[in-house]
CSV table of N, CA and C in Angstrom, one decimal:
chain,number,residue,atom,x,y,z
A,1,UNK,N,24.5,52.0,26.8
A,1,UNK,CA,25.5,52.5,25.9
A,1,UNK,C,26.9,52.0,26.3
A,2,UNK,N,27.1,51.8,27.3
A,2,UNK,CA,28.4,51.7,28.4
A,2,UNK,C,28.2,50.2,27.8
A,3,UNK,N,27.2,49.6,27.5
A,3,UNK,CA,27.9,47.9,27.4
A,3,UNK,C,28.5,47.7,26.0
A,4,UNK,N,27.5,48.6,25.3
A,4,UNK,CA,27.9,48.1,23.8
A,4,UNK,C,29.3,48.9,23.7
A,5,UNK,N,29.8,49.5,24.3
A,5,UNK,CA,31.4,50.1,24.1
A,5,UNK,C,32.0,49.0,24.2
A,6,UNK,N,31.9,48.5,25.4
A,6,UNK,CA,32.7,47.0,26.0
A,6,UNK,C,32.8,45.8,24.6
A,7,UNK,N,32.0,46.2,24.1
A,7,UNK,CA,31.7,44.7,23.3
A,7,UNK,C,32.2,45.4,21.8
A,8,UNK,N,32.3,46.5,21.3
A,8,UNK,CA,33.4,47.4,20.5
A,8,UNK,C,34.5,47.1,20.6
A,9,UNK,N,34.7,47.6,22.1
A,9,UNK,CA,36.1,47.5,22.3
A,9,UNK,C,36.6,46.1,22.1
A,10,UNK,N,36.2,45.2,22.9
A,10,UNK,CA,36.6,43.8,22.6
A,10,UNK,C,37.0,42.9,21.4
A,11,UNK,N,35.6,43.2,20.3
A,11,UNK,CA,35.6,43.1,19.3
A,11,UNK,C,36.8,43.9,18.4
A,12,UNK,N,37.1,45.1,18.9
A,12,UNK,CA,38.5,45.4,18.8
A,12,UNK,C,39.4,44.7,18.5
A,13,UNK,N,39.7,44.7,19.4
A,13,UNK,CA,41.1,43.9,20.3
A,13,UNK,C,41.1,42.5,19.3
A,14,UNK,N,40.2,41.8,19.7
A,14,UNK,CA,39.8,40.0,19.0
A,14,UNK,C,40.5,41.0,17.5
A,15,UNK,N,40.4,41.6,16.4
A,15,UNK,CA,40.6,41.7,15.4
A,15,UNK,C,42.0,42.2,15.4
A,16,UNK,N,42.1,42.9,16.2
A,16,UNK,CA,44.0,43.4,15.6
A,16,UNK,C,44.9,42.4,16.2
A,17,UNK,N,44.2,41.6,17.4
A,17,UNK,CA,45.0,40.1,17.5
A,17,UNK,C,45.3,39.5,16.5
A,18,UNK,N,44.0,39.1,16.2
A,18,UNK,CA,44.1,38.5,14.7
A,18,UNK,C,45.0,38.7,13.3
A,19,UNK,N,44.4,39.5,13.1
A,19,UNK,CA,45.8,41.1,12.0
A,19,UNK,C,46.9,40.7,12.0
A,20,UNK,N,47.6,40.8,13.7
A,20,UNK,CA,48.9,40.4,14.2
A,20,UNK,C,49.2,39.5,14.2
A,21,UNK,N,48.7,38.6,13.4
A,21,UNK,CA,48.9,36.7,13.9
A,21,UNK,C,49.6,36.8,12.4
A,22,UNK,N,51.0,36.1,12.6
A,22,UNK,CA,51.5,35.6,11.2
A,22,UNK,C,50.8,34.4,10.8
A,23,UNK,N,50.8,34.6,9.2
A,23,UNK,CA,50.3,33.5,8.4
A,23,UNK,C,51.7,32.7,8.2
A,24,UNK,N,51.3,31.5,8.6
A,24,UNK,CA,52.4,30.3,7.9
A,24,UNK,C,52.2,30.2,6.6
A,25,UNK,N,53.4,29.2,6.0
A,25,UNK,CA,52.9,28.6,4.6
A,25,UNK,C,52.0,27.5,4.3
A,26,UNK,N,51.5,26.8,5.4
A,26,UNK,CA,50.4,26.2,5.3
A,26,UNK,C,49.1,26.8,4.8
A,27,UNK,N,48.9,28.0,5.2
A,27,UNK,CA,48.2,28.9,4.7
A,27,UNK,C,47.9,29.6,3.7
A,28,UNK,N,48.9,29.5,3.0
A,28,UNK,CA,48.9,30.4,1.8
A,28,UNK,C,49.8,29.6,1.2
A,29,UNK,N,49.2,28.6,0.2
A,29,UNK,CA,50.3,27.4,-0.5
A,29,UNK,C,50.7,28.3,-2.3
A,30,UNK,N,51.4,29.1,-2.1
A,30,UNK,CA,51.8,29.5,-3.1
A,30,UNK,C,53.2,29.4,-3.5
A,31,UNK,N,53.7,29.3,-4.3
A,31,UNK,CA,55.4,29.6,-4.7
A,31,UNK,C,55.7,30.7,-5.5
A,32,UNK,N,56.6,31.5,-5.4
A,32,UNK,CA,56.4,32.7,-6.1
A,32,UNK,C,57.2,32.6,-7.3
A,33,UNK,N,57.1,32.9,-8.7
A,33,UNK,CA,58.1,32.5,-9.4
A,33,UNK,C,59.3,32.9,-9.2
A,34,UNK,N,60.1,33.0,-10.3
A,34,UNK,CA,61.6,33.7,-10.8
A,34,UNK,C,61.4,35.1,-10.2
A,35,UNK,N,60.3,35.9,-10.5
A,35,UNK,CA,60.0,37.6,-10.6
A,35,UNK,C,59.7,37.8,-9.0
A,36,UNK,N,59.5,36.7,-8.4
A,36,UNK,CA,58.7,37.2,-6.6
A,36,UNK,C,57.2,37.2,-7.1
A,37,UNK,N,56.5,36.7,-7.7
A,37,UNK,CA,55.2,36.9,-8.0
A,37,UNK,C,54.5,35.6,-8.1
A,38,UNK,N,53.5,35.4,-8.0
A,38,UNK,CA,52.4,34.3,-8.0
A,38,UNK,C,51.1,34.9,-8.1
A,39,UNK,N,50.5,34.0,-8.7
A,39,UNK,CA,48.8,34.4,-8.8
A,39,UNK,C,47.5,33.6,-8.2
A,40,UNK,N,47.0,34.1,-7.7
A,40,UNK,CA,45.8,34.0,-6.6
A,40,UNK,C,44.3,34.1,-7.5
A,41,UNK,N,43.7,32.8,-7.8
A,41,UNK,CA,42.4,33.0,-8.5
A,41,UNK,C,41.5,33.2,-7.0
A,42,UNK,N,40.4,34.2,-7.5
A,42,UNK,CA,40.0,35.2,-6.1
A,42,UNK,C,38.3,35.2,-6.9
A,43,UNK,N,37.6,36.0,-6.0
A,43,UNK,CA,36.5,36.5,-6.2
A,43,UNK,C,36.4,37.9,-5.5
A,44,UNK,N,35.9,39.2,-6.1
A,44,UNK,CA,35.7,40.1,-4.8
A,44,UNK,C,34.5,40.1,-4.8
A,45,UNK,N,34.3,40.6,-3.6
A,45,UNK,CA,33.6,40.3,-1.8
A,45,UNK,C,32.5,41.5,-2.0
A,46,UNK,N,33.8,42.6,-2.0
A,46,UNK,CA,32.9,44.1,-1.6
A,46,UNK,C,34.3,45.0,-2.2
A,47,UNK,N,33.8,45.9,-2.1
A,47,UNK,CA,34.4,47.2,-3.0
A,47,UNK,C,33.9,48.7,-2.0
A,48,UNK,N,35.0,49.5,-1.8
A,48,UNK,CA,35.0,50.4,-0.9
A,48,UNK,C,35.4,51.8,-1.1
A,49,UNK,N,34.8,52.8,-0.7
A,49,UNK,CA,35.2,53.9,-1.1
A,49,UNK,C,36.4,54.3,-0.4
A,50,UNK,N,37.6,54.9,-0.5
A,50,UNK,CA,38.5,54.9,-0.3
A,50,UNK,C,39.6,56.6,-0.9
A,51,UNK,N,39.3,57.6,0.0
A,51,UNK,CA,39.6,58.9,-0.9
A,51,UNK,C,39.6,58.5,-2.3
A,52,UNK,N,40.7,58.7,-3.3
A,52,UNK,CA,40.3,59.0,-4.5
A,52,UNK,C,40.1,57.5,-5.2
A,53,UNK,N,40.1,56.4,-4.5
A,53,UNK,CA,40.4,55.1,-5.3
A,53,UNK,C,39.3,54.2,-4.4
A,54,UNK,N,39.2,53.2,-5.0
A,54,UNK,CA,38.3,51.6,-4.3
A,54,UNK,C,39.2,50.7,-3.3
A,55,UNK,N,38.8,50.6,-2.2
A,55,UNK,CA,39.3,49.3,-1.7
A,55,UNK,C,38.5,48.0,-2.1
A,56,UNK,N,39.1,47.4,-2.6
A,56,UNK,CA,38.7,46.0,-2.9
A,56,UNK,C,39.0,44.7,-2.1
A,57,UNK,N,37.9,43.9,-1.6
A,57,UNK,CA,37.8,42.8,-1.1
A,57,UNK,C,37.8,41.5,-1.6
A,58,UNK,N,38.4,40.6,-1.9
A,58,UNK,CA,38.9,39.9,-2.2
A,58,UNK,C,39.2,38.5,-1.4
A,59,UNK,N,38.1,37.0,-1.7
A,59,UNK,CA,39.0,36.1,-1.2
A,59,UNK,C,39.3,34.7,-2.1
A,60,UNK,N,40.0,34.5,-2.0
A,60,UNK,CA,40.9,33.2,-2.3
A,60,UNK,C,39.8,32.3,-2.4
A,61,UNK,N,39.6,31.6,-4.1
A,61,UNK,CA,39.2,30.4,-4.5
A,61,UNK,C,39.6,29.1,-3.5
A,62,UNK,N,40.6,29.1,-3.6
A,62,UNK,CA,41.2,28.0,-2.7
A,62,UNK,C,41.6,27.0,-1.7
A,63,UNK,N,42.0,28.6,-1.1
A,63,UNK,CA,41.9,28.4,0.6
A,63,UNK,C,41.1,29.3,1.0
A,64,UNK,N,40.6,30.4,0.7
A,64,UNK,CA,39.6,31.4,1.9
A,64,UNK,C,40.6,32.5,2.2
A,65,UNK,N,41.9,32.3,1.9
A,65,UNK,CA,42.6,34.3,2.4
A,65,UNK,C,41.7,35.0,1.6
A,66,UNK,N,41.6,36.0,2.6
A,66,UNK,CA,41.7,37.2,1.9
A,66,UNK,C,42.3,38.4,1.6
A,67,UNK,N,42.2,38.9,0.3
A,67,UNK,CA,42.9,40.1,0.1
A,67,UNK,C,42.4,41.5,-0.1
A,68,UNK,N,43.3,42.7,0.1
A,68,UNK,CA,42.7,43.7,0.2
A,68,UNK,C,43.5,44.5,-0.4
A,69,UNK,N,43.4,45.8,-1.7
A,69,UNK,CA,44.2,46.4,-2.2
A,69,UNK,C,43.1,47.5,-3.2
A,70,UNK,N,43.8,48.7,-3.3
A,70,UNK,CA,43.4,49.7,-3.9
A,70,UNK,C,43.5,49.6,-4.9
A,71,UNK,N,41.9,50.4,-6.0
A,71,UNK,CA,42.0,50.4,-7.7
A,71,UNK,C,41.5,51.9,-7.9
A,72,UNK,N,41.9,52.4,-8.8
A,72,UNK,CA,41.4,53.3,-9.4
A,72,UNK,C,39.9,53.7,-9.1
A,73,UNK,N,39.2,54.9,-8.7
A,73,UNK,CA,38.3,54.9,-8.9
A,73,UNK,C,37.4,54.2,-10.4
A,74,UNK,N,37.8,55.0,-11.1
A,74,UNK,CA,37.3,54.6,-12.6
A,74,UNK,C,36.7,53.2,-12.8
A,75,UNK,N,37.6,52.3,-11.7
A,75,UNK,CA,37.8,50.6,-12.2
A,75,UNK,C,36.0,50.4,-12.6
A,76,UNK,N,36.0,49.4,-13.2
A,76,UNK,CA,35.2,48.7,-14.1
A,76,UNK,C,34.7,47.2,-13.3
A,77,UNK,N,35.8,47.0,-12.2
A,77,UNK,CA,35.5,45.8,-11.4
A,77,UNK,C,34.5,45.7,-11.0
A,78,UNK,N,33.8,44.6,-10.7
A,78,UNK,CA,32.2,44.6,-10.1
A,78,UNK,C,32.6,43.6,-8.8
A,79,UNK,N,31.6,43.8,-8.2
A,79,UNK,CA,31.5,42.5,-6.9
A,79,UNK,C,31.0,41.7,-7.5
A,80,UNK,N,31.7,40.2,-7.1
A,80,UNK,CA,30.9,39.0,-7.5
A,80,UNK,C,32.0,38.5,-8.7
A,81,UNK,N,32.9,39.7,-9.7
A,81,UNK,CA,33.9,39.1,-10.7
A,81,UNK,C,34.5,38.1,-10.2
A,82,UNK,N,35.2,37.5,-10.7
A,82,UNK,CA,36.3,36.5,-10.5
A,82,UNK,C,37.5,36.8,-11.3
A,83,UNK,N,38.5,36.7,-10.2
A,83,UNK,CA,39.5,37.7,-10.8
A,83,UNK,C,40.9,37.1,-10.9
A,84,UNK,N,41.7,37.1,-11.2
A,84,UNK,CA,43.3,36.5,-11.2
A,84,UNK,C,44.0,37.6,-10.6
A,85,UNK,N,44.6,37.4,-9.3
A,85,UNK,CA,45.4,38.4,-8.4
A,85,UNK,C,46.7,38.3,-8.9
A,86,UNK,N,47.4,38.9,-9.5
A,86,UNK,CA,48.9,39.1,-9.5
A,86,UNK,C,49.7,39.5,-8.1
A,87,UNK,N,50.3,38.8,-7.4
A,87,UNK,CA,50.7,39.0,-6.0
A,87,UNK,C,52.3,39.0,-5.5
A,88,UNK,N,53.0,39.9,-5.3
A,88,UNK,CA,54.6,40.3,-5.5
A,88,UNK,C,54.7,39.8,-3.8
A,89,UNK,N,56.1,39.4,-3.5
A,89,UNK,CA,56.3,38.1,-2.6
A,89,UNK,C,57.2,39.5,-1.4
A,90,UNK,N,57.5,40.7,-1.9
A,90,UNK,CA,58.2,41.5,-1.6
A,90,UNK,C,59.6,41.2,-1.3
A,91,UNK,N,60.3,40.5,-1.9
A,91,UNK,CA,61.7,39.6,-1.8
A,91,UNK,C,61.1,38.5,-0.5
A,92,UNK,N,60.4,38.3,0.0
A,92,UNK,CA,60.2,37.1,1.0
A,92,UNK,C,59.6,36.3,0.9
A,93,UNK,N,60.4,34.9,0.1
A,93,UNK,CA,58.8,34.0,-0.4
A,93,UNK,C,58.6,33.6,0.8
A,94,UNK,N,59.5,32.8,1.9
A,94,UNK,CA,58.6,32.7,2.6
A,94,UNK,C,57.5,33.0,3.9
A,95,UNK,N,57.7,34.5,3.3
A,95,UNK,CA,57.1,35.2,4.5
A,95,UNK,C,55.6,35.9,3.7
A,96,UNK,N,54.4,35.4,3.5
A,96,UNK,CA,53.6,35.7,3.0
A,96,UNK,C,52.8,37.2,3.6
A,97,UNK,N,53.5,37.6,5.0
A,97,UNK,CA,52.8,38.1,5.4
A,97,UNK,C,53.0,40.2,5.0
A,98,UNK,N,53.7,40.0,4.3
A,98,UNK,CA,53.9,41.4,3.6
A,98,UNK,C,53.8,41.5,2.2
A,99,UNK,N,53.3,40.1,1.6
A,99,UNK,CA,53.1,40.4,0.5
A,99,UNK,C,51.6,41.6,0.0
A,100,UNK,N,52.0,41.8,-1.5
A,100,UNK,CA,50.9,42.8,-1.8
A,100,UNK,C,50.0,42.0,-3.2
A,101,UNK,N,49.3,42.7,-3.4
A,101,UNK,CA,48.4,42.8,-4.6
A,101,UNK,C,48.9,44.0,-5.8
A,102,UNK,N,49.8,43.2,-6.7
A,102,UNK,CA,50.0,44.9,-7.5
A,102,UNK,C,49.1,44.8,-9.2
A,103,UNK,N,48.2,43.4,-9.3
A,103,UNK,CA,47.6,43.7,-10.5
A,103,UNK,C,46.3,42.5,-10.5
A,104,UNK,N,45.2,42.9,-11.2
A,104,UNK,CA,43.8,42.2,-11.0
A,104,UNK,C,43.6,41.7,-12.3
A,105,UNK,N,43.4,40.6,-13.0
A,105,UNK,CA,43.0,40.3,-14.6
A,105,UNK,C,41.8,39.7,-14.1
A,106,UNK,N,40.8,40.3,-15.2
A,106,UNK,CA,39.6,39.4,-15.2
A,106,UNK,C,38.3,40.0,-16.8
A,107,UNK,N,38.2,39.5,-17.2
A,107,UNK,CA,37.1,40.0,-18.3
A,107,UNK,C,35.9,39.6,-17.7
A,108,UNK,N,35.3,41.0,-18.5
A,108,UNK,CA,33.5,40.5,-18.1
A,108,UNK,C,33.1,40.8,-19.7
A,109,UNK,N,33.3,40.4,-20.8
A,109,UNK,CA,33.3,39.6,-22.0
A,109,UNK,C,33.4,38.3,-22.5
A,110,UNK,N,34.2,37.6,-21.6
A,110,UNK,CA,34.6,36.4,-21.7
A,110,UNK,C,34.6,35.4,-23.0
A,111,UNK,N,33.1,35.7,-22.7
A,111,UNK,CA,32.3,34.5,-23.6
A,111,UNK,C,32.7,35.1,-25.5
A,112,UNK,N,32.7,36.0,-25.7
A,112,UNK,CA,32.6,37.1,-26.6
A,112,UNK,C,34.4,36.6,-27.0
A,113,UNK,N,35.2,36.5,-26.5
A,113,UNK,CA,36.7,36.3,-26.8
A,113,UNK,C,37.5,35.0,-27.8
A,114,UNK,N,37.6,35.4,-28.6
A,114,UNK,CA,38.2,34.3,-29.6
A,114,UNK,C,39.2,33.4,-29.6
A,115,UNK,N,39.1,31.8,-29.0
A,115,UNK,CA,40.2,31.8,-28.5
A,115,UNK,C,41.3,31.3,-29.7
């Protein structure tokens, strides 16, 4: 029991290192418009219970970030959608690393839509 702590703990650590590592803009090639906002075509991952709402998993068509941001219980999102991230730059385009997720577009109709 005493080893698998060690290898918790470790695996710890390796991950809030990580966490803590700023993303450059190599990383995240986005420009944010006029508003501080840009959009992220995504897929989610997994979906989580989360007190009264979902955490949603989320990664990047593109490059492989991933994102993470709460929905409504209610939400209708499925795993596997493919989704358009609406993503606010929080006044710092070029600091990606406090941006957020503040909106998800996606139909599961699609085909059904007139264009």
């Amino acid at each position: 029991m005493r080893k698998l702590k060690k290898i918790i703990t470790a695996a710890a650590l390796a991950a809030a290192m990580l966490a803590g590592a700023p993303r450059t803009a190599a990383a995240c090639p986005y420009t944010p418009g006029p508003l501080g906002r840009y959009i992220v075509p995504a897929q989610v991952l997994g979906m989580y219970a989360d007190g009264d709402g979902v955490q949603v998993w989320c990664t990047d068509l593109g490059d492989g970030c991933d994102w993470f941001f709460i929905v409504d219980a209610k939400t209708d999102l499925r795993i596997y959608d493919r989704v358009q991230l609406v993503v606010e730059d929080s006044d710092t385009p070029d600091d990606y690393t406090d941006d957020r997720v503040i909106d998800a577009l996606y139909c599961h109709d699609c085909d059904d839509v007139d264009d």
